[in-house]
Short mmCIF file of C-alpha atoms and ligand atoms in Angstrom, two decimals:
data_model
loop_
_atom_site.label_atom_id
_atom_site.label_comp_id
_atom_site.label_asym_id
_atom_site.label_seq_id
_atom_site.Cartn_x
_atom_site.Cartn_y
_atom_site.Cartn_z
CA UNK A 1 0.00 0.00 0.00
CA UNK A 2 2.65 2.47 1.13
CA UNK A 3 5.01 1.38 -1.58
CA UNK A 4 2.35 1.97 -4.26
CA UNK A 5 1.92 5.51 -3.03
CA UNK A 6 5.69 6.04 -3.12
CA UNK A 7 5.90 4.68 -6.66
CA UNK A 8 3.02 6.84 -7.88
CA UNK A 9 4.66 9.88 -6.30
CA UNK A 10 8.02 8.96 -7.86
CA UNK A 11 6.37 8.80 -11.27
CA UNK A 12 4.47 12.05 -11.04
CA UNK A 13 6.14 14.62 -8.84
CA UNK A 14 9.56 14.91 -10.59
CA UNK A 15 7.80 15.03 -13.98
CA UNK A 16 5.41 17.75 -12.88
CA UNK A 17 8.25 19.79 -11.43
CA UNK A 18 10.39 19.49 -14.60
CA UNK A 19 7.39 20.29 -16.80
CA UNK A 20 6.73 23.38 -14.75
CA UNK A 21 10.38 24.43 -15.09
CA UNK A 22 10.20 24.04 -18.86
CA UNK A 23 6.95 26.09 -18.95
CA UNK A 24 8.63 28.90 -17.05
CA UNK A 25 11.73 28.99 -19.22
CA UNK A 26 9.54 28.92 -22.33
CA UNK A 27 7.52 31.83 -21.00
CA UNK A 28 10.63 33.97 -20.53
CA UNK A 29 12.32 33.13 -23.83
CA UNK A 30 9.19 33.35 -25.93
CA UNK A 31 7.97 36.55 -24.33
CA UNK A 32 11.37 38.19 -24.77
CA UNK A 33 11.45 37.15 -28.43
CA UNK A 34 8.01 38.66 -28.90
CA UNK A 35 9.01 41.88 -27.22
CA UNK A 36 12.12 42.12 -29.45
CA UNK A 37 9.75 41.91 -32.45
CA UNK A 38 7.31 44.38 -30.95
CA UNK A 39 10.22 46.77 -30.43
CA UNK A 40 11.28 46.52 -34.03
CA UNK A 41 7.73 47.37 -35.09
CA UNK A 42 7.34 50.28 -32.72
CA UNK A 43 7.61 53.65 -34.35
CA UNK A 44 5.40 52.60 -37.27
CA UNK A 45 2.12 54.55 -37.20
CA UNK A 46 0.35 51.93 -39.19
CA UNK A 47 1.15 48.31 -40.04
CA UNK A 48 1.16 47.15 -43.62
CA UNK A 49 2.45 44.00 -45.24
CA UNK A 50 5.39 45.90 -46.65
CA UNK A 51 6.63 47.83 -43.64
CA UNK A 52 6.14 44.80 -41.38
CA UNK A 53 8.13 42.57 -43.79
CA UNK A 54 10.84 45.22 -43.82
CA UNK A 55 10.96 45.56 -40.07
CA UNK A 56 10.87 41.80 -39.51
CA UNK A 57 13.72 41.22 -41.94
CA UNK A 58 15.99 42.95 -39.41
CA UNK A 59 14.94 40.63 -36.59
CA UNK A 60 17.45 37.91 -36.07
CA UNK A 61 16.74 34.26 -36.66
CA UNK A 62 14.69 33.26 -33.64
CA UNK A 63 14.28 29.53 -34.17
CA UNK A 64 10.55 29.88 -33.65
CA UNK A 65 8.15 27.71 -35.60
CA UNK A 66 5.87 30.46 -36.63
CA UNK A 67 5.60 34.21 -36.26
CA UNK A 68 2.47 36.17 -37.15
CA UNK A 69 1.98 39.89 -37.25
CA UNK A 70 -1.57 41.16 -37.60
CA UNK A 71 -3.12 44.59 -37.87
CA UNK A 72 -5.55 45.87 -35.29
CA UNK A 73 -8.41 43.96 -36.92
CA UNK A 74 -6.64 40.62 -36.77
CA UNK A 75 -5.74 40.45 -40.45
CA UNK A 76 -2.43 38.66 -40.96
CA UNK A 77 0.24 40.90 -42.44
CA UNK A 78 3.22 38.66 -41.94
CA UNK A 79 3.52 34.90 -41.57
CA UNK A 80 6.74 32.87 -41.37
CA UNK A 81 5.08 29.60 -42.35
CA UNK A 82 6.51 28.67 -45.69
CA UNK A 83 3.82 26.33 -46.86
CA UNK A 84 0.31 27.72 -46.62
CA UNK A 85 1.17 31.23 -45.54
CA UNK A 86 -1.98 32.84 -44.21
CA UNK A 87 -1.17 36.45 -45.14
CA UNK A 88 -4.37 38.32 -45.88
CA UNK A 89 -6.54 36.07 -43.81
CA UNK A 90 -8.03 36.93 -40.44
CA UNK A 91 -6.89 35.05 -37.36
CA UNK A 92 -8.83 34.46 -34.21
CA UNK A 93 -6.22 32.74 -32.09
CA UNK A 94 -7.06 33.45 -28.47
CA UNK A 95 -3.56 34.83 -27.89
CA UNK A 96 -3.97 37.25 -30.81
CA UNK A 97 -7.38 38.34 -29.55
CA UNK A 98 -5.88 38.89 -26.11
CA UNK A 99 -3.05 40.97 -27.61
CA UNK A 100 -5.48 43.06 -29.64
CA UNK A 101 -7.31 43.73 -26.40
CA UNK A 102 -4.06 45.15 -25.01
CA UNK A 103 -2.74 42.21 -22.98
CA UNK A 104 0.38 40.09 -23.21
CA UNK A 105 -0.57 36.42 -23.49
CA UNK A 106 1.32 33.20 -23.01
CA UNK A 107 0.22 29.56 -23.06
CA UNK A 108 2.24 26.42 -23.05
CA UNK A 109 1.01 22.89 -23.56
CA UNK A 110 2.73 19.57 -23.30
CA UNK A 111 1.01 17.23 -25.72
CA UNK A 112 2.04 14.32 -27.94
CA UNK A 113 5.68 14.45 -26.81
CA UNK A 114 6.08 18.13 -27.67
CA UNK A 115 5.94 21.47 -25.91
CA UNK A 116 3.68 23.87 -27.76
CA UNK A 117 4.14 27.42 -26.54
CA UNK A 118 2.35 30.47 -27.76
CA UNK A 119 3.02 34.13 -26.84
CA UNK A 120 1.63 37.38 -28.11
CA UNK A 121 1.85 41.09 -27.42
CA UNK A 122 0.12 44.16 -28.80
CA UNK A 123 2.00 46.63 -31.04
CA UNK A 124 1.28 50.18 -29.92
CA UNK A 125 1.57 53.52 -31.62
CA UNK A 126 0.94 56.47 -29.34
CA UNK A 127 -0.94 54.26 -26.93
CA UNK A 128 -3.14 52.94 -29.74
CA UNK A 129 -3.19 49.27 -30.52
CA UNK A 130 -2.20 49.01 -34.16
CA UNK A 131 -1.60 45.32 -34.32
CA UNK A 132 -0.28 42.19 -32.61
CA UNK A 133 2.77 39.92 -32.75
CA UNK A 134 2.18 36.24 -32.22
CA UNK A 135 4.90 33.59 -31.82
CA UNK A 136 4.51 29.85 -31.75
CA UNK A 137 7.16 27.33 -30.77
CA UNK A 138 6.95 23.61 -31.26
CA UNK A 139 9.71 21.98 -29.20
CA UNK A 140 10.42 18.25 -29.21
CA UNK A 141 13.97 18.47 -27.85
CA UNK A 142 13.10 19.28 -24.25
CA UNK A 143 10.06 17.09 -24.58
CA UNK A 144 12.21 14.10 -25.46
CA UNK A 145 14.38 14.82 -22.41
CA UNK A 146 11.22 14.76 -20.32
CA UNK A 147 10.12 11.56 -22.03
CA UNK A 148 13.51 10.03 -21.24
CA UNK A 149 13.13 11.01 -17.62
CA UNK A 150 9.61 9.54 -17.58
CA UNK A 151 10.72 6.21 -19.00
CA UNK A 152 13.73 6.05 -16.65
CA UNK A 153 11.49 6.66 -13.68
CA UNK A 154 9.12 4.00 -14.91
CA UNK A 155 11.94 1.49 -15.28
CA UNK A 156 13.28 2.39 -11.83
CA UNK A 157 9.81 1.96 -10.34
CA UNK A 158 9.49 -1.43 -12.01
CA UNK A 159 12.80 -2.54 -10.48
CA UNK A 160 11.79 -1.19 -7.06
CA UNK A 161 8.41 -2.95 -7.25
CA UNK A 162 10.02 -6.27 -8.18
CA UNK A 163 12.61 -5.98 -5.40
CA UNK A 164 9.95 -5.01 -2.83
CA UNK A 165 7.63 -7.84 -3.87
CA UNK A 166 10.48 -10.40 -3.73
CA UNK A 167 11.75 -9.05 -0.42
CA UNK A 168 8.34 -8.99 1.24
CA UNK A 169 7.56 -12.46 -0.08
CA UNK A 170 10.84 -13.73 1.31
CA UNK A 171 10.29 -11.97 4.65
CA UNK A 172 6.74 -13.19 5.01
CA UNK A 173 7.82 -16.76 4.20
CA UNK A 174 10.52 -16.56 6.85
CA UNK A 175 8.02 -15.11 9.30
CA UNK A 176 5.41 -17.78 8.56
CA UNK A 177 8.02 -20.49 8.95
CA UNK A 178 9.10 -19.14 12.32
CA UNK A 179 5.52 -18.75 13.55
CA UNK A 180 4.62 -22.27 12.50
CA UNK A 181 7.74 -23.57 14.27
CA UNK A 182 6.66 -21.74 17.39
CA UNK A 183 3.11 -23.08 17.08
CA UNK A 184 4.42 -26.63 16.76
CA UNK A 185 6.50 -26.14 19.88
CA UNK A 186 3.51 -24.72 21.79
CA UNK A 187 1.34 -27.67 20.73
CA UNK A 188 3.99 -30.20 21.70
CA UNK A 189 4.41 -28.64 25.12
CA UNK A 190 0.64 -28.47 25.55
CA UNK A 191 0.53 -32.21 24.87
CA UNK A 192 2.97 -32.68 27.75
CA UNK A 193 6.33 -32.85 25.96
CA UNK A 194 7.93 -30.41 28.40
CA UNK A 195 11.42 -31.14 27.14
CA UNK A 196 10.57 -29.80 23.67
CA UNK A 197 12.14 -26.43 22.84
CA UNK A 198 11.41 -23.99 20.03
CA UNK A 199 14.61 -23.69 17.99
CA UNK A 200 14.29 -20.23 16.46
CA UNK A 201 17.41 -18.25 15.83
CA UNK A 202 17.74 -14.53 15.30
CA UNK A 203 17.08 -11.42 17.26
CA UNK A 204 13.66 -10.41 15.99
CA UNK A 205 10.46 -10.36 18.03
CA UNK A 206 9.50 -13.92 17.06
CA UNK A 207 12.88 -15.21 18.25
CA UNK A 208 12.39 -13.29 21.48
CA UNK A 209 8.93 -14.81 21.94
CA UNK A 210 10.49 -18.23 21.31
CA UNK A 211 13.13 -17.56 23.97
CA UNK A 212 10.46 -16.46 26.43
CA UNK A 213 8.45 -19.54 25.57
CA UNK A 214 11.49 -21.75 26.13
CA UNK A 215 12.20 -20.26 29.52
CA UNK A 216 8.52 -20.63 30.39
CA UNK A 217 8.74 -24.28 29.37
CA UNK A 218 11.91 -24.64 31.46
CA UNK A 219 10.01 -23.42 34.47
CA UNK A 220 7.09 -25.65 33.63
CA UNK A 221 9.40 -28.62 33.37
CA UNK A 222 11.06 -27.80 36.68
CA UNK A 223 7.69 -27.42 38.36
CA UNK A 224 6.41 -30.60 36.77
CA UNK A 225 9.51 -32.53 37.84
CA UNK A 226 9.20 -31.16 41.36
CA UNK A 227 5.53 -32.10 41.43
CA UNK A 228 6.25 -35.65 40.27
CA UNK A 229 9.07 -36.05 42.74
CA UNK A 230 6.88 -34.67 45.49
CA UNK A 231 4.03 -37.04 44.71
CA UNK A 232 6.33 -40.06 44.56
CA UNK A 233 8.18 -38.99 47.73
CA UNK A 234 4.92 -38.32 49.55
CA UNK A 235 3.45 -41.69 48.61
CA UNK A 236 6.66 -43.38 49.63
CA UNK A 237 6.66 -41.59 52.97
CA UNK A 238 3.04 -42.58 53.59
CA UNK A 239 3.63 -46.14 52.44
CA UNK A 240 6.35 -46.85 54.99
CA UNK A 241 4.31 -46.34 58.18
CA UNK A 242 1.28 -47.99 56.56
CA UNK A 243 3.35 -51.06 55.71
CA UNK A 244 4.65 -51.16 59.28
CA UNK A 245 1.08 -50.93 60.64
CA UNK A 246 -0.04 -53.80 58.39
CA UNK A 247 2.94 -55.90 59.39
CA UNK A 248 2.27 -55.34 63.07
CA UNK A 249 -1.49 -56.05 62.82
CA UNK A 250 -0.80 -59.19 60.76
CA UNK A 251 1.64 -60.38 63.39
CA UNK A 252 -0.91 -59.87 66.16
CA UNK A 253 -3.68 -61.55 64.19
CA UNK A 254 -1.65 -64.48 62.93
CA UNK A 255 0.32 -65.35 66.05
CA UNK A 256 -1.64 -67.78 68.08
CA UNK A 257 -1.70 -67.39 71.85
CA UNK A 258 0.14 -64.11 71.60
CA UNK A 259 0.97 -62.90 75.06
CA UNK A 260 -0.53 -59.61 76.25
CA UNK A 261 2.87 -57.96 76.76
CA UNK A 262 3.85 -58.53 73.10
CA UNK A 263 0.43 -57.38 71.92
CA UNK A 264 0.84 -54.25 73.95
CA UNK A 265 4.28 -53.63 72.50
CA UNK A 266 2.98 -54.10 68.95
CA UNK A 267 -0.03 -51.87 69.51
CA UNK A 268 2.25 -49.18 70.96
CA UNK A 269 4.32 -49.39 67.75
CA UNK A 270 1.13 -49.14 65.67
CA UNK A 271 0.24 -46.03 67.63
CA UNK A 272 3.68 -44.52 66.96
CA UNK A 273 3.38 -45.20 63.23
CA UNK A 274 -0.12 -43.70 63.17
CA UNK A 275 1.24 -40.64 64.90
CA UNK A 276 3.97 -40.34 62.24
CA UNK A 277 1.33 -40.61 59.55
CA UNK A 278 -0.66 -37.82 61.06
CA UNK A 279 2.49 -35.68 61.41
CA UNK A 280 3.31 -36.21 57.74
CA UNK A 281 -0.22 -35.39 56.61
CA UNK A 282 -0.27 -32.29 58.81
CA UNK A 283 3.03 -31.11 57.31
CA UNK A 284 1.80 -31.91 53.80
CA UNK A 285 -1.37 -29.92 54.38
CA UNK A 286 0.66 -27.03 55.67
CA UNK A 287 2.85 -27.09 52.55
CA UNK A 288 -0.14 -27.35 50.22
CA UNK A 289 -1.66 -24.33 51.89
CA UNK A 290 1.62 -22.47 51.41
CA UNK A 291 1.77 -23.55 47.75
CA UNK A 292 -1.74 -22.28 47.20
CA UNK A 293 -0.78 -19.07 48.97
CA UNK A 294 -3.47 -19.63 51.55
CA UNK A 295 -1.86 -17.48 54.17
CA UNK A 296 -3.30 -15.75 57.16
CA UNK A 297 -3.60 -12.01 56.69
CA UNK A 298 -0.30 -10.62 57.91
CA UNK A 299 -0.23 -8.54 61.05
CA UNK A 300 2.61 -6.87 62.90
CA UNK A 301 4.11 -9.56 65.13
CA UNK A 302 6.75 -8.95 67.77
CA UNK A 303 8.99 -12.00 67.39
CA UNK A 304 10.45 -11.92 70.92
CA UNK A 305 7.33 -13.09 72.88
CA UNK A 306 6.86 -15.91 70.35
CA UNK A 307 10.51 -16.90 70.74
CA UNK A 308 10.14 -16.93 74.54
CA UNK A 309 7.07 -19.12 74.27
CA UNK A 310 8.84 -21.68 72.03
CA UNK A 311 11.87 -21.63 74.34
CA UNK A 312 9.70 -22.45 77.36
CA UNK A 313 8.24 -25.39 75.48
CA UNK A 314 11.49 -26.66 73.99
CA UNK A 315 13.49 -26.32 77.19
CA UNK A 316 11.62 -29.36 78.59
CA UNK A 317 12.56 -31.47 75.54
CA UNK A 318 16.13 -30.15 75.69
CA UNK A 319 16.42 -31.02 79.38
CA UNK A 320 15.22 -34.51 78.66
CA UNK A 321 17.84 -34.89 75.91
CA UNK A 322 20.48 -33.17 78.01
CA UNK A 323 20.96 -30.40 75.52
CA UNK A 324 21.84 -26.93 76.69
CA UNK A 325 19.32 -24.59 75.05
CA UNK A 326 19.96 -20.85 75.41
CA UNK A 327 18.72 -17.72 73.68
CA UNK A 328 19.45 -14.04 73.46
CA UNK A 329 17.52 -11.20 71.85
CA UNK A 330 18.21 -7.54 71.07
CA UNK A 331 16.49 -4.72 69.27
CA UNK A 332 12.93 -4.18 68.26
CA UNK A 333 12.04 -7.21 66.13
CA UNK A 334 8.66 -6.69 64.52
CA UNK A 335 7.71 -8.41 61.28
CA UNK A 336 4.63 -8.67 59.06
CA UNK A 337 3.40 -12.26 59.30
CA UNK A 338 1.18 -14.36 61.54
CA UNK A 339 2.02 -15.47 65.06
CA UNK A 340 1.48 -19.15 64.17
CA UNK A 341 3.93 -18.97 61.28
CA UNK A 342 6.65 -17.39 63.40
CA UNK A 343 5.99 -20.03 66.03
CA UNK A 344 6.28 -22.82 63.47
CA UNK A 345 9.54 -21.47 62.04
CA UNK A 346 11.26 -21.07 65.41
CA UNK A 347 9.89 -24.39 66.62
CA UNK A 348 11.08 -26.39 63.57
CA UNK A 349 14.58 -24.94 63.68
CA UNK A 350 15.02 -25.34 67.44
CA UNK A 351 13.55 -28.82 67.42
CA UNK A 352 16.02 -29.87 64.68
CA UNK A 353 18.88 -28.35 66.67
CA UNK A 354 17.93 -30.28 69.80
CA UNK A 355 17.07 -33.42 67.85
CA UNK A 356 20.29 -33.69 65.82
CA UNK A 357 22.75 -32.45 68.46
CA UNK A 358 22.10 -35.10 71.01
CA UNK A 359 23.13 -35.43 74.60
CA UNK A 360 25.76 -33.01 75.86
CA UNK A 361 25.22 -30.62 72.96
CA UNK A 362 24.35 -26.95 73.00
CA UNK A 363 21.83 -24.99 70.94
CA UNK A 364 22.00 -21.19 70.86
CA UNK A 365 19.16 -19.15 69.48
CA UNK A 366 19.63 -15.49 68.75
CA UNK A 367 17.20 -12.83 67.62
CA UNK A 368 18.39 -9.41 66.47
CA UNK A 369 17.78 -6.64 64.01
CA UNK A 370 20.22 -6.02 61.18
CA UNK A 371 19.34 -2.82 59.33
CA UNK A 372 16.03 -3.57 57.60
CA UNK A 373 15.96 -7.23 58.55
CA UNK A 374 14.89 -9.20 61.58
CA UNK A 375 17.37 -12.06 61.85
CA UNK A 376 16.85 -15.29 63.74
CA UNK A 377 19.71 -17.77 63.96
CA UNK A 378 19.75 -21.22 65.50
CA UNK A 379 23.25 -22.61 65.98
CA UNK A 380 24.23 -25.98 67.43
CA UNK A 381 27.39 -27.98 67.95
CA UNK A 382 26.01 -31.19 66.48
CA UNK A 383 27.23 -33.14 63.45
CA UNK A 384 26.55 -30.29 61.01
CA UNK A 385 25.46 -30.85 57.45
CA UNK A 386 27.68 -32.31 54.70
CA UNK A 387 28.68 -29.50 52.33
CA UNK A 388 27.17 -31.27 49.30
CA UNK A 389 23.76 -31.40 51.02
CA UNK A 390 23.64 -27.74 52.06
CA UNK A 391 21.96 -26.62 48.83
CA UNK A 392 19.24 -29.24 48.99
CA UNK A 393 18.47 -29.21 52.69
CA UNK A 394 15.34 -27.08 52.19
CA UNK A 395 13.83 -29.40 49.58
CA UNK A 396 10.80 -31.44 50.45
CA UNK A 397 11.53 -34.84 52.01
CA UNK A 398 15.24 -34.20 51.74
CA UNK A 399 17.18 -35.77 54.55
CA UNK A 400 20.88 -36.20 55.06
CA UNK A 401 20.50 -39.43 56.95
CA UNK A 402 17.08 -40.97 56.30
CA UNK A 403 17.28 -43.62 58.99
CA UNK A 404 18.44 -41.18 61.64
CA UNK A 405 15.79 -38.65 60.71
CA UNK A 406 12.98 -41.22 60.74
CA UNK A 407 14.19 -42.64 64.00
CA UNK A 408 14.10 -39.12 65.43
CA UNK A 409 10.52 -38.82 64.23
CA UNK A 410 11.32 -36.44 61.36
CA UNK A 411 9.15 -36.12 58.27
CA UNK A 412 11.76 -34.43 56.06
CA UNK A 413 9.37 -31.51 55.57
CA UNK A 414 10.25 -29.26 58.50
CA UNK A 415 12.89 -27.16 56.75
CA UNK A 416 10.89 -26.77 53.53
CA UNK A 417 7.98 -25.48 55.60
CA UNK A 418 10.37 -22.98 57.25
CA UNK A 419 11.77 -21.84 53.92
CA UNK A 420 8.39 -21.52 52.22
CA UNK A 421 6.83 -19.63 55.11
CA UNK A 422 9.67 -17.14 55.29
CA UNK A 423 9.81 -16.63 51.52
CA UNK A 424 6.08 -15.93 51.37
CA UNK A 425 6.68 -12.99 53.71
CA UNK A 426 9.54 -11.58 51.62
CA UNK A 427 12.34 -13.13 53.66
CA UNK A 428 14.82 -16.00 53.23
CA UNK A 429 16.25 -18.99 55.02
CA UNK A 430 19.85 -20.22 54.83
CA UNK A 431 21.83 -23.14 56.22
CA UNK A 432 25.56 -23.22 56.90
CA UNK A 433 28.12 -25.09 58.93
CA UNK A 434 29.93 -23.45 61.83
CA UNK A 435 33.71 -23.36 61.60
CA UNK A 436 34.05 -25.15 64.91
CA UNK A 437 31.49 -27.84 63.98
CA UNK A 438 27.73 -27.87 64.07
CA UNK A 439 25.08 -26.28 61.90
CA UNK A 440 23.66 -22.78 61.90
CA UNK A 441 20.31 -21.89 60.35
CA UNK A 442 19.58 -18.24 59.67
CA UNK A 443 16.21 -16.83 58.83
CA UNK A 444 15.54 -13.20 57.93
CA UNK A 445 12.26 -11.38 57.58
CA UNK A 446 11.84 -7.78 56.44
CA UNK A 447 11.68 -5.57 59.50
CA UNK A 448 8.33 -3.82 59.87
CA UNK A 449 8.71 -1.70 62.99
CA UNK A 450 6.74 1.49 63.70
CA UNK A 451 9.30 3.65 61.92
CA UNK A 452 10.19 1.13 59.20
CA UNK A 453 9.76 2.44 55.67
P1 ADP B 1 13.35 -33.80 59.45
O1 ADP B 1 11.93 -33.94 59.71
O2 ADP B 1 13.98 -35.00 58.85
O3 ADP B 1 14.11 -33.17 60.53
P2 ADP B 1 13.84 -31.30 58.16
O4 ADP B 1 13.31 -30.75 56.90
O5 ADP B 1 13.56 -30.55 59.40
O6 ADP B 1 13.33 -32.79 58.24
O7 ADP B 1 15.36 -31.46 57.97
C1 ADP B 1 15.88 -32.04 56.82
C2 ADP B 1 17.20 -32.72 57.09
O8 ADP B 1 18.18 -31.76 57.41
C3 ADP B 1 17.18 -33.61 58.28
O9 ADP B 1 16.76 -34.87 57.92
C4 ADP B 1 18.62 -33.62 58.72
O10 ADP B 1 19.34 -34.60 58.01
C5 ADP B 1 19.12 -32.25 58.34
N1 ADP B 1 19.15 -31.31 59.47
C6 ADP B 1 18.23 -30.42 59.84
N2 ADP B 1 18.61 -29.70 60.92
C7 ADP B 1 19.83 -30.15 61.25
C8 ADP B 1 20.77 -29.81 62.28
N3 ADP B 1 20.51 -28.84 63.17
N4 ADP B 1 21.94 -30.48 62.31
C9 ADP B 1 22.20 -31.43 61.39
N5 ADP B 1 21.37 -31.80 60.39
C10 ADP B 1 20.20 -31.17 60.32
#
């Protein structure tokens, strides 16, 4: 559309401008020739065939096609046309009529590959119009230049049109090919082939969309893998206590004359397994709620009272395990969250500390403010965490030592609950080993005190 307009403009504007230039130059040359002739006739009181022929003989060769001189009535006194001279006849050319009315006249026409220009002026004697001079020029030289320009422009336009058509065809084919590649990739991924990637090179918008699509698919694949792993881990975790329960009930049912003490022991084990099951399901529910962003509306919570409450509770467990549990707090530690969440986070970390340190160990909890963060750290002098496991410790069901964790009643979900809860409130959780041995878990929430920004 746009290109058509450009081509039309290219084929008209330069031609119109050159035509106009030719018209103007014709007007000046022709009018000056006419005025030269008028000058040579001035001084005559009356125009006759003889005196006009005499006067005109002096005028230099003008190169004009035809020159007419008429008297005041329009009768031709002088005509340069060799064949069919119209001397003696009356002329009613508009230009001649105009001149006889006292006006200079000029017209120029471009027709049939020739410029036809006509000019005329009155001949005056003592302010009386005694006749008119009329000049006519038929020019094909400039016209052929113009024709040449016209045909060059036409050829150029043809070349431009062909190039544009080829180029746009090529571009649109490339574009269609890319889009259909992208569509295929989208369909494949929709069908579940998450490993499929759109292979579109380049730096145009389509390639950018393909890159975005690929990174979206990457995320989808990661999420899907995590979901699958989670489902298989969760079923495995649930299967183990269930299998134990079945084994124990079968033993009770199939052993004849089973003594009450053994029965009691088995039933106690069944109870313990059932309790583990309910702990796992509780933790799973908690995680699902976090995944679905079902969070309590955040309120300003002062972390210290919650910490003190957890410490009171945990100190009994610590005493029992002969672990030295201490805590210190400084600064105003207010965060935007819910009291239950804070409780859960501190509880999980402290419980792990006490659980994995064992008798004779020490767990130190500290709460402080660091610039815009409220930082809680739980450090112990237990076995620590192998360096290669540090990155994965917050994953669901991830345990360093499965048997030890199960024996200690762990579900493998405690740390992922901590990490998810803190992240949902704009904070983060980290695990590290202490230089002198033992692990340290650090959690930071954005500080939301009275004068926090
Ligand atoms: P669990 O229910 O097994 O404790 P967690 O998610 O709380 O699950 O912890 C994941 C794993 O991280 C644990 O199984 C344990 O191997 C390791 N871990 C957690 N806390 C500590 C700690 N304080 N010292 C050493 N290892 C720890």
